[in-house]
XYZ file of C-alpha atoms in Angstrom:
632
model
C 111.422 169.419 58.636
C 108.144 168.536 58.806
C 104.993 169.138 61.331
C 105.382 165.393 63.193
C 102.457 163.391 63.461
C 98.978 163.966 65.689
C 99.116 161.680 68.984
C 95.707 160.484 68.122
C 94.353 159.321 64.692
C 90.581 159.985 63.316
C 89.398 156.165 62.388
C 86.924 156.055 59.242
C 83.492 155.159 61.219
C 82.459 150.948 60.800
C 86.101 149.830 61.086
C 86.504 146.733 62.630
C 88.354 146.365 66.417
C 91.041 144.597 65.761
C 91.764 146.383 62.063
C 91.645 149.588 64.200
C 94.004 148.341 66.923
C 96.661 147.214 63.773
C 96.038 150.440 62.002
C 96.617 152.288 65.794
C 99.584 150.221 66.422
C 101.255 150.792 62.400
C 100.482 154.268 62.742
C 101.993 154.889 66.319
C 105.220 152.946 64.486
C 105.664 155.097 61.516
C 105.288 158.203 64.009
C 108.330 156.872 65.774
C 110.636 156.383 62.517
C 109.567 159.698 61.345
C 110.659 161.351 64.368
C 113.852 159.328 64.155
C 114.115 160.513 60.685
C 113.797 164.432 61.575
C 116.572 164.292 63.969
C 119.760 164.709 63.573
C 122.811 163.514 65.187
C 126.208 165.398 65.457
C 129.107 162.954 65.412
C 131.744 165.339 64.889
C 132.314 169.202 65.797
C 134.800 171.964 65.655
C 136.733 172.487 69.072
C 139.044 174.308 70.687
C 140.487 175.138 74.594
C 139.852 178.273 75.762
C 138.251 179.963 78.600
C 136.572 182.728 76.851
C 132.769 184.174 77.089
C 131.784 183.288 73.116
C 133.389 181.069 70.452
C 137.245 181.882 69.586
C 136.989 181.297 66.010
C 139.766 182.894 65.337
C 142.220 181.035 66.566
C 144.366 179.200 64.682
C 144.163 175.892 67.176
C 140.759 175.043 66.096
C 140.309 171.592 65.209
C 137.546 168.763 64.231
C 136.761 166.184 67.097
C 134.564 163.329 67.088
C 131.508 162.863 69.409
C 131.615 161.700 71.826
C 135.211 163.378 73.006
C 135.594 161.472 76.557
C 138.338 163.941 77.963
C 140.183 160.492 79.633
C 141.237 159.083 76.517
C 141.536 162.232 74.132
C 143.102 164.578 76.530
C 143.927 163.272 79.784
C 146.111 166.444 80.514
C 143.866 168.960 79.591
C 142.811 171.519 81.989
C 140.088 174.324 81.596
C 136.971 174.577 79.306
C 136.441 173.431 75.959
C 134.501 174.791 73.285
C 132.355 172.357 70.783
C 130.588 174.661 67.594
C 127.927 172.674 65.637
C 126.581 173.980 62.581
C 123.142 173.436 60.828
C 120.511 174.786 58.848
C 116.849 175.456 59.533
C 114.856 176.595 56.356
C 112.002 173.640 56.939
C 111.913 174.685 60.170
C 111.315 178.443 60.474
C 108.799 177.921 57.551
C 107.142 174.970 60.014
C 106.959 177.023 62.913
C 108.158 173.722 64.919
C 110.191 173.851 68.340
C 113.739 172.382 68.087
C 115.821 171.209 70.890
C 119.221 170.139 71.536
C 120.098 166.886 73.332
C 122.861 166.025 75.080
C 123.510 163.146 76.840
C 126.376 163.716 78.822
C 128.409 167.024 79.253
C 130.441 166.650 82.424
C 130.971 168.960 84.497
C 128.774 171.914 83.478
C 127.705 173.119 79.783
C 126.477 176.474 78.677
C 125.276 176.623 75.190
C 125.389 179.322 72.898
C 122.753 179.671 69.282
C 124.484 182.008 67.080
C 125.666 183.960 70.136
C 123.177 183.885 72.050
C 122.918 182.126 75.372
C 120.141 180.107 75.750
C 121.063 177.179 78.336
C 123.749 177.087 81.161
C 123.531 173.793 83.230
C 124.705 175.045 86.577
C 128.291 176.919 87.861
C 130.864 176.824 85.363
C 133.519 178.161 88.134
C 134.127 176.807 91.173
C 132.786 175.226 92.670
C 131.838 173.819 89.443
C 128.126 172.122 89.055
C 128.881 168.144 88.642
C 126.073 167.278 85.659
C 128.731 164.729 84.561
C 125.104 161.990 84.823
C 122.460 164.341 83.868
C 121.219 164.694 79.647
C 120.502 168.045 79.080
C 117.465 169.234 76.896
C 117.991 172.449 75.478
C 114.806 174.536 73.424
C 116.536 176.202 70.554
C 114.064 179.458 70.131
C 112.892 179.806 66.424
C 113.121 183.235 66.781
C 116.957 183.135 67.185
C 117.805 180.793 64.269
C 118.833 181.635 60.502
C 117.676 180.316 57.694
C 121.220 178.373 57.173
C 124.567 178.077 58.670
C 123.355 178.552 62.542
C 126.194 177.805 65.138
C 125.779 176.187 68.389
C 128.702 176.849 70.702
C 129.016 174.593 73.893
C 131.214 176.017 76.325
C 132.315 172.751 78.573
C 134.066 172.870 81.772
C 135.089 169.965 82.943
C 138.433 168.093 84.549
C 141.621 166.195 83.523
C 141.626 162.144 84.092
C 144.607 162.821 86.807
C 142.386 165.195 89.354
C 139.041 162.725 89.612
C 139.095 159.486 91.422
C 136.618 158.101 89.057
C 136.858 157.703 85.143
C 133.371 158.610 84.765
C 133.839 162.095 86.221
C 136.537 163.367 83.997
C 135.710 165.915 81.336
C 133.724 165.036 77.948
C 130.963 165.906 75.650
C 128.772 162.944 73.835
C 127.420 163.197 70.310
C 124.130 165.650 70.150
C 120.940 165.365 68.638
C 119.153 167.701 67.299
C 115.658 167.742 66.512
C 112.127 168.083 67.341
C 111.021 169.442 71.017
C 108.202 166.115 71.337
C 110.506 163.905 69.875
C 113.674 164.238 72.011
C 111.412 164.981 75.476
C 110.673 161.449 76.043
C 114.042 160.355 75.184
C 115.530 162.818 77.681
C 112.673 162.497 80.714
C 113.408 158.618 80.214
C 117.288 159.049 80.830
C 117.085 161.444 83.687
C 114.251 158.769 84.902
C 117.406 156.189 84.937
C 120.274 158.108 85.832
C 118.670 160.672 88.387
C 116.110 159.729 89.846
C 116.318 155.795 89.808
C 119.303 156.475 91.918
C 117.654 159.370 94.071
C 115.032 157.059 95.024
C 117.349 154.041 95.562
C 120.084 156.211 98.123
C 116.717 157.503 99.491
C 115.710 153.625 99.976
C 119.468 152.930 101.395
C 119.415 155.753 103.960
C 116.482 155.034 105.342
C 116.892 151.073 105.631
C 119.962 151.517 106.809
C 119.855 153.942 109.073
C 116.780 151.430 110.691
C 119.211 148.743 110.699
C 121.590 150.582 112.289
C 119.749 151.777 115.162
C 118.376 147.703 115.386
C 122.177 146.682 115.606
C 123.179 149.653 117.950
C 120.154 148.381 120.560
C 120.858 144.912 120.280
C 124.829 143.814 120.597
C 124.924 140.795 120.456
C 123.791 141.246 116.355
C 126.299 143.580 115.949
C 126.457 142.635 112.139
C 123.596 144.785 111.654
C 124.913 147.764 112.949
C 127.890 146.803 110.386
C 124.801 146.596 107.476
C 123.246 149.666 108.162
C 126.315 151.506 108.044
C 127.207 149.991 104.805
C 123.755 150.921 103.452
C 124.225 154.735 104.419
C 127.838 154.876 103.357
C 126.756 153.192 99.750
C 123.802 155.564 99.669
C 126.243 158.840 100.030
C 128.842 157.443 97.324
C 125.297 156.886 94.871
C 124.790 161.016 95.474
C 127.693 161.252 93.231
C 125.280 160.534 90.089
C 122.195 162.809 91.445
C 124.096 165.845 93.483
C 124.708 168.733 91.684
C 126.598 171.226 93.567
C 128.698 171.189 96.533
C 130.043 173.896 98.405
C 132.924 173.182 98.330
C 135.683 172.833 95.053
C 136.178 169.325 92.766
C 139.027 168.792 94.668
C 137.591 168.503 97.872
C 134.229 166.549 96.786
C 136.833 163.473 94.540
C 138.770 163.683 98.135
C 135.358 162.896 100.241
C 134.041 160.835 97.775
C 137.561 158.236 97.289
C 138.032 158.057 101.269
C 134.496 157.038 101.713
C 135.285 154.023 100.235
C 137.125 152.919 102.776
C 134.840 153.839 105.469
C 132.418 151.425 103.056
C 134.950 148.943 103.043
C 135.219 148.540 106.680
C 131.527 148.110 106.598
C 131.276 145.381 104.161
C 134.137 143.329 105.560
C 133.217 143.737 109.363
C 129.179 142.859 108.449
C 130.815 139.650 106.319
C 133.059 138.478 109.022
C 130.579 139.297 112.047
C 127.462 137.687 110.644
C 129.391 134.749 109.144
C 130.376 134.576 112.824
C 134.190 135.280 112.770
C 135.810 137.819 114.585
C 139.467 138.815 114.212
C 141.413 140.826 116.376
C 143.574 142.209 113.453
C 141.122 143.041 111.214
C 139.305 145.088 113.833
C 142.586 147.165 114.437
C 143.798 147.457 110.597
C 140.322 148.710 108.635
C 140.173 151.249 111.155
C 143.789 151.848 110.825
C 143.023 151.450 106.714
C 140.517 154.483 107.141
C 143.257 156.611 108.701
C 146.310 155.779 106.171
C 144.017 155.952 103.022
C 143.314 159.979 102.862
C 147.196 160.719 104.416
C 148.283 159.321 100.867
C 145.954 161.257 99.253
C 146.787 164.017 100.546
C 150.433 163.401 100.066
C 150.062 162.360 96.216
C 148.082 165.421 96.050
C 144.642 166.837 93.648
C 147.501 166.311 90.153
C 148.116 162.729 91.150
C 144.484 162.067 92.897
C 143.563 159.226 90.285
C 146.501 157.125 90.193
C 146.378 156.915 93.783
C 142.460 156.258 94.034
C 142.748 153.464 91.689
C 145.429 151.847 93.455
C 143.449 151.755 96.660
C 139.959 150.769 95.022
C 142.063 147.283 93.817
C 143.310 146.840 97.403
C 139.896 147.823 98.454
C 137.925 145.608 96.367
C 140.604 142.541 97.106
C 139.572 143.470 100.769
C 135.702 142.883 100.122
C 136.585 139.611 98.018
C 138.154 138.025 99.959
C 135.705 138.783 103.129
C 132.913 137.360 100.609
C 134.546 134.227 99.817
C 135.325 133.598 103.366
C 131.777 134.129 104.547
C 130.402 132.363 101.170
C 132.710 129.052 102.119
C 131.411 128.700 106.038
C 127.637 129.156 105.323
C 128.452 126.659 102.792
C 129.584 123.996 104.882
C 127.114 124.671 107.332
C 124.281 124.883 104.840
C 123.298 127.872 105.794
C 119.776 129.186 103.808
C 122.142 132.668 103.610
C 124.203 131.180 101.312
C 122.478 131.716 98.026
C 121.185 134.894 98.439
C 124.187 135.915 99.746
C 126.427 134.598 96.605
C 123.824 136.395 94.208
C 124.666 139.543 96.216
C 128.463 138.790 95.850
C 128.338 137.811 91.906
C 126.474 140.886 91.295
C 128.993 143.181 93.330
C 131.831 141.138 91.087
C 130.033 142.138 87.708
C 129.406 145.475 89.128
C 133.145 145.923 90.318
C 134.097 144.151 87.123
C 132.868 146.784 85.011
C 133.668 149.397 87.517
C 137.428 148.705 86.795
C 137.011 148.290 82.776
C 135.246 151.836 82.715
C 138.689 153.122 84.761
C 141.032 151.890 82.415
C 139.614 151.326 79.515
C 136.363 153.652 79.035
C 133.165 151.954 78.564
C 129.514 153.098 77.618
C 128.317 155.550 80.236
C 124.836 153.603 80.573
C 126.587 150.107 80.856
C 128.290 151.694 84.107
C 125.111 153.233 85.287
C 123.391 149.813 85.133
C 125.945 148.284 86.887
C 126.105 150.775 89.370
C 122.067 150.848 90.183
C 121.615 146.825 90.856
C 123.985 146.191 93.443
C 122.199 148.824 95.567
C 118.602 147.395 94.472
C 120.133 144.204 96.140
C 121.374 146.004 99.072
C 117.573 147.008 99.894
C 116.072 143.712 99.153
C 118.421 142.034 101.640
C 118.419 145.098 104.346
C 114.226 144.468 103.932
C 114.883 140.891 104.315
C 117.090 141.430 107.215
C 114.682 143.575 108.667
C 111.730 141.176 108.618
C 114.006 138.787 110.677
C 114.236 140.333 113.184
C 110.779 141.593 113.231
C 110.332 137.814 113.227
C 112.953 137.223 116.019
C 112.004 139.758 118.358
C 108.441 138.609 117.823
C 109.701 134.731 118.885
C 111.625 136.850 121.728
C 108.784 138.512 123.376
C 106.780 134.937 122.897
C 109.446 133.450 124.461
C 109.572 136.265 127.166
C 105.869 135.882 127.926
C 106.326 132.012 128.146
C 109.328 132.949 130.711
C 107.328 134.995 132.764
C 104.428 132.306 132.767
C 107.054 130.082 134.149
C 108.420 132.629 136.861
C 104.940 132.921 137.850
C 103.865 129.359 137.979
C 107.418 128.620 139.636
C 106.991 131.548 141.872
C 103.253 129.904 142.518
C 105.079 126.208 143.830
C 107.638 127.752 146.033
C 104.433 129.970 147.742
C 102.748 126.922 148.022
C 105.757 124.920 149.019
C 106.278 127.530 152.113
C 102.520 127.594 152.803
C 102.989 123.165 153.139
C 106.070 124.106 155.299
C 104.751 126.694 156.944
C 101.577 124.391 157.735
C 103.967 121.194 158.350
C 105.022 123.485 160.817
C 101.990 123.899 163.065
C 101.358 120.291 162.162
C 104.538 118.906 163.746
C 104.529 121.496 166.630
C 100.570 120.372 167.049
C 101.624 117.007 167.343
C 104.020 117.142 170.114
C 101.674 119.262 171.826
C 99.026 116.507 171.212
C 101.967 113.887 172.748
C 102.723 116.282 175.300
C 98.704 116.240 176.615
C 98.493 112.248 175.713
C 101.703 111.997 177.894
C 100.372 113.902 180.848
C 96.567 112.186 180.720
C 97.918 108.574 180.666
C 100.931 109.379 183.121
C 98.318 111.550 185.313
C 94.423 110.917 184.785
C 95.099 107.258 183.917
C 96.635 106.362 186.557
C 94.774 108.482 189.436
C 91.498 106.596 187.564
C 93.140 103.146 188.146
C 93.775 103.913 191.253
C 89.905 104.480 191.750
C 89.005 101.284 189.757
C 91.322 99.446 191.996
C 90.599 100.873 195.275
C 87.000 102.068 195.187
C 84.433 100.169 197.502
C 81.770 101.591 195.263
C 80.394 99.764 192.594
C 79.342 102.559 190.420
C 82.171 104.892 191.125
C 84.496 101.780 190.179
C 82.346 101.287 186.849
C 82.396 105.249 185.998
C 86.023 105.375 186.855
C 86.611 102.029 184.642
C 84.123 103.929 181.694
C 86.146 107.364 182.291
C 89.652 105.344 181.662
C 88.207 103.787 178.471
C 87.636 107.236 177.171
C 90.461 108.759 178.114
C 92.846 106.011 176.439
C 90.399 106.379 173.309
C 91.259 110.321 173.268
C 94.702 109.156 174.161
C 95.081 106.939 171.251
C 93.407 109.675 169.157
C 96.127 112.669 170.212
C 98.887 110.300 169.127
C 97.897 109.788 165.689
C 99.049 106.453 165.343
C 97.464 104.662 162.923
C 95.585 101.507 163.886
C 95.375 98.389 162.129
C 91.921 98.256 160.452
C 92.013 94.339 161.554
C 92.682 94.575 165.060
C 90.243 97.417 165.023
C 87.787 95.037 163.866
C 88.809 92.975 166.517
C 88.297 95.692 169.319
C 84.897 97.141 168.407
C 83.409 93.631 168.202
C 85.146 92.949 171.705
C 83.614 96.025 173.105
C 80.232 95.331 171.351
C 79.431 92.013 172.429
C 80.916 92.214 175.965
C 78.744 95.488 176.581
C 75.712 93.773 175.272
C 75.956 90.558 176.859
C 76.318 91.975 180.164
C 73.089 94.074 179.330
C 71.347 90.575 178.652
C 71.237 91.237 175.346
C 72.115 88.970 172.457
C 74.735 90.426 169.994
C 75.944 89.024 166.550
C 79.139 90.533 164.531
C 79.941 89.599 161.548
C 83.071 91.176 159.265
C 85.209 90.856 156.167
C 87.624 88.439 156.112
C 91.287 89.287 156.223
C 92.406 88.522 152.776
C 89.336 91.840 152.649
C 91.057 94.079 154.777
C 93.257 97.338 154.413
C 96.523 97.300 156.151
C 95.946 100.275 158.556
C 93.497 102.732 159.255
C 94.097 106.698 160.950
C 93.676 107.408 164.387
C 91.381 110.005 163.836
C 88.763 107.710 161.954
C 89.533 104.649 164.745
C 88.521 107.676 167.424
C 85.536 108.794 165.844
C 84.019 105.590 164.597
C 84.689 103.684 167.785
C 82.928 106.674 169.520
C 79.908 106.225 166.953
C 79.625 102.648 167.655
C 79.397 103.247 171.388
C 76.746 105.378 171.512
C 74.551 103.260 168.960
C 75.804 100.390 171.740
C 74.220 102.814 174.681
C 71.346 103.892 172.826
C 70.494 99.687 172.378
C 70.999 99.320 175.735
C 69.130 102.165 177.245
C 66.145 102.573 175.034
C 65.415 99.984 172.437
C 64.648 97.352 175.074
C 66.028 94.826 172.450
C 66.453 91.202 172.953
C 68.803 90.623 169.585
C 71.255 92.970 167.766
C 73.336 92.372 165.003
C 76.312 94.328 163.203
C 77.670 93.777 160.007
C 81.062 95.118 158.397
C 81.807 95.247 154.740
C 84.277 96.753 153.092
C 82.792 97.663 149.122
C 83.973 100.363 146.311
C 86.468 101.582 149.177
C 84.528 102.619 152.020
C 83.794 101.344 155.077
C 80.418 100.452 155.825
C 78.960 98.903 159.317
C 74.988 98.519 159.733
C 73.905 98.166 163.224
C 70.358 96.577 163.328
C 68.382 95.321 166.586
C 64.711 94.048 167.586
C 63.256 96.493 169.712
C 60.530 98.705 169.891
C 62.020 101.589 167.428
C 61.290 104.758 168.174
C 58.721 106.513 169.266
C 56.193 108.454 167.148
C 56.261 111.672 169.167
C 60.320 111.810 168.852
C 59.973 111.345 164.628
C 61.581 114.412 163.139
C 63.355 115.368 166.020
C 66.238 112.483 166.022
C 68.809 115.297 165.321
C 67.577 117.091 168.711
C 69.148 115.103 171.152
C 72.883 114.371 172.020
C 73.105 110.860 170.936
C 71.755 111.015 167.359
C 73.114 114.067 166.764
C 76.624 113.563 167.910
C 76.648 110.382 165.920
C 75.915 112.148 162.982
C 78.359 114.607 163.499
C 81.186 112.496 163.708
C 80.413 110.757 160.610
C 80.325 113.599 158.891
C 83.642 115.166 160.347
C 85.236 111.502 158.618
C 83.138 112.619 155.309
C 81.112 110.369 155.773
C 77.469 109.893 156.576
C 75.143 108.257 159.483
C 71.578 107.098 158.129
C 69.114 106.041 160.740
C 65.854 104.278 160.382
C 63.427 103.399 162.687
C 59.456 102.474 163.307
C 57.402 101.831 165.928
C 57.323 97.935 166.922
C 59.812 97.295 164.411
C 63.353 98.316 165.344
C 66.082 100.965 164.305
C 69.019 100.207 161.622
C 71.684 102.306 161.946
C 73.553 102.812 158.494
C 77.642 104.357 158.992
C 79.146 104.674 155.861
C 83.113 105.341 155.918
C 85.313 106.454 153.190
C 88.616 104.676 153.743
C 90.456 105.801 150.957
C 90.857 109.114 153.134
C 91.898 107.385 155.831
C 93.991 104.652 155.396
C 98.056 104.140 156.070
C 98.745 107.510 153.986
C 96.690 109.604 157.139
């Protein structure tokens, strides 16, 4: 053979880019065939059963096979190891110097190979408990050193196991066809395939434990999405039946690891149909008693059938299995269909690919089908799995994102809710006082009109005294004005009207002076006005009366009442001499003035009085009414 080709190429200098880039790419291409060329593929070998430490060439049982010799089809009763010699010479390459190495693609279970003798790989245990390499190429360096110019032998001593003692096709015994050629050239091949069928499915159980062990701890906190719990446990239990391809060696015999591995099915099964049925929403009181019950019956027949019979049995029970998972998939596929459920379609990809996958699953038992085909088949149901346990997972990152929104907007509520009914007691609370204040207030009306009021008409009545008779009459006035006030009934604002101007001119006239009202109309006037503001306004207007009376020496006065932009305004002006320039600035200082203004302002409400010297006083009350109408 000759030295391959250099990974890089010396271009002559001035050679264009995209010449360069052709002559790159041709040159990278006729590397490859070359390599192709130089290695060489053994399609047939010499073999023989025996469990012996070298070759048994002597025996007479010695026959050709061809490669690949799948053990389930050639000899599905053989038991033991099996010996493959390969035969070849190597003149090119011991003048060369260049590396050779063996590939093999599959030698299940364990391989130990032999050059000329000599042992120069071993793959793992070849007793038991027997290394299970039955998925991972082997790459074996064939030392120069070691090799003869012609007629070399390579033994490979096989152990492996009959069809009837695995519960999977793809674990029984065989050897595929081996290539033999240079180191560089079969390295990528072989780091390539243990890329795909060890550590692609490493990484993908890796992927499956962790989502669903996540999933299964969301499920386990939160009931009432108990499908979850159902998910994750599929996801784990998927994730241990992928080891099958990456684990090497148990501790524990073949026997014992095809047992584990054909009852976990069911275990899986009970996953799948429970997460179907729960998160299509269906829950069946039979079906949670029987899968259990399934789980339980499943390894007693195993058991009973026994390691010899372990395959017909297996395969009997993935069918009912499989029927099982079907029939849960078509049953959650037809409800999220008639309720249009967005689950449906990625759910039916899911369930087509698990078909192919099962599909080809049951052609590789019975029929024997390329080893990568099944490995294919067997890695994208899994890379689905992860996709939808992500997908799942972001749901409910979603939902309990929407719950603790929702949560917060609760609690908002509580509090505002829990804000009203403090407020509501406060209102009762102060309803309370008001309606025990108000029969207090009727209590003391009751006893001043029954009591004072009538002792003081019995002094306006019987009294020889003119001025005792006219305080007594004053004092009664009062005291039915605080009388009507203590009440709280509310006063028509008419008849109001009616009394102040009654009041007003009669007081005036009888102090010789001339008084004018004028008021609204009575189309104009509000229906009723408070107590409180009848009390306090009729007290205003009295003391403007008594201030006319005893200081303004006026001849004239006039009031006038509107009503505009809801408030109550009355204007008391008269003709007298105003007030004094030594008593400017001090209006406030004296009972009359002030107390005026103080009412006014205890009805919100304001009291403006102006005044000058020769020239009068106007006396401006303002009234809100809308604060004190009917509704007070």
């Amino acid at each position: 053979m000759s030295q391959p080709f250099a990974a890089t190429w010396l271009l002559p200098p001035g050679l264009p880019g995209r010449a360069a880039r052709a002559l790159l790419i041709l040159g990278l291409c006729l590397h490859t065939l070359l390599c192709s060329a130089q290695t060489l593929r053994f399609t047939h070998a010499l073999a023989i059963a025996a469990d012996t430490e070298h070759f048994p060439a002597e025996l007479p049982q010695v026959q050709q096979v061809a490669l690949p010799d799948d053990w389930a089809s050639t000899r599905p009763e053989q038991t033991g190891p099996m010996w493959y010699r390969l035969t070849f010479d190597a003149d090119a390459v011991r003048a060369s110097g260049e590396l050779l190495a063996l590939y093999i693609e599959r030698a299940c279970s364990a391989v130990a190979v032999r050059l000329n003798g000599k042992l120069v790989h071993l793959s793992g245990r070849l007793t038991e408990p027997v290394s299970r390499n039955c998925q991972r190429p082997q790459l074996v360096a064939l030392p120069i050193a070691w090799m003869q110019p012609s007629n070399n032998q390579i033994d490979l001593k096989v152990v492996g196991f009959p069809l009837r003692q695995v519960a999977s096709r793809q674990r029984a015994g065989g050897l595929s066809a081996i290539e033999l050629g240079p180191y560089a050239a079969l390295a990528n091949k072989h780091s390539w395939r243990t890329v795909v069928s060890i550590r692609l499915p490493e990484v993908i159980s890796g992927s499956l434990l962790l989502v669903g062990a996540l999933i299964f701890a969301m499920g386990w906190l939160n009931r009432a999405q108990s499908f979850l719990a159902y998910y994750g446990a599929l996801l784990i239990g998927w994730a241990m039946v992928l080891s099958r391809q990456w684990m090497s060696d148990m501790p524990w015999p073949n026997a014992s690891s095809e047992f584990l591995l054909a009852i976990l099915a069911s275990f899986v099964t009970l996953a799948a149909v429970q997460f179907l049925l729960r998160y299509a929403g269906e829950r069946r009181r039979w079906i949670d008693v029987g899968l259990p019950a399934q789980c339980a019956v499943m390894p007693l027949t195993l058991m009973v059938m026994g390691a010899q019979h372990l395959h017909a049995m297996a395969t009997f029970w993935y069918v009912v299995l499989a029927v099982e998972v079907g029939a849960a998939s078509l049953l959650y596929l037809r409800k999220t269909w008639l309720m249009r459920s967005a689950q449906f379609w990625p759910m039916a990809m899911l369930g087509a690919c698990m078909g192919v996958a099962a599909l080809v699953e049951f052609t590789a038992q019975q029929f024997g089908v390329d080893a990568r085909l099944v490995g294919a088949a067997q890695i994208i149901p899994p890379l689905m799995f992860v996709a939808l346990g992500l997908r799942m997972v972001q749901q409910y990152g979603r939902q309990l994102q929407d719950a603790q929104h929702d949560r917060a907007e609760l609690e908002r509520r509580v509090q505002e809710a829990s804000m009203q009914i403090e407020r509501n007691f406060a209102q009762l609370a102060d309803l309370k006082v008001e309606q025990v204040t108000q029969q207090e207030r009727k209590r003391i009306a009751a006893d001043l009109h029954d009591d004072l009021g009538a002792k003081l008409l019995t002094i306006v009545h019987t009294s020889d005294n003119e001025r005792i008779s006219t305080l007594a009459r004053e004092a009664l006035e009062e005291m039915r004005l605080s009388v009507r006030g203590l009440t709280g009934k509310p006063v028509p604002l008419l008849n109001a009207l009616g009394d102040w101007r009654a009041e007003f001119v009669s007081r005036l006239s009888q102090a010789g002076v001339d008084g004018s009202w004028h008021a609204p109309a009575d189309d104009d006037v509000p229906q009723l006005l408070s107590a409180r503001a009848f009390v306090q306004t009729t007290r205003v207007l009295r003391e403007a009366v008594s201030n006319i009376i005893k200081h303004s020496g006026a001849s004239r006065c006039t009031v006038r009442c509107t009503i505009a932009e809801g408030d109550l305004q009355v204007v008391i002006q008269d003709n007298g001499k105003g007030i004094p320039l030594e008593l400017d600035g001090r209006l406030d200082r004296g009972h009359g003035m002030a107390s005026m203004k103080h009412r006014a302002k205890q009805l919100q409400g304001q009291c403006l009085v102006e005044s000058g010297p020769g020239y009068g006083t106007v006396i401006r009350l303002t009234i809100p009414l809308d604060r004190h109408l009917a509704a007070a």
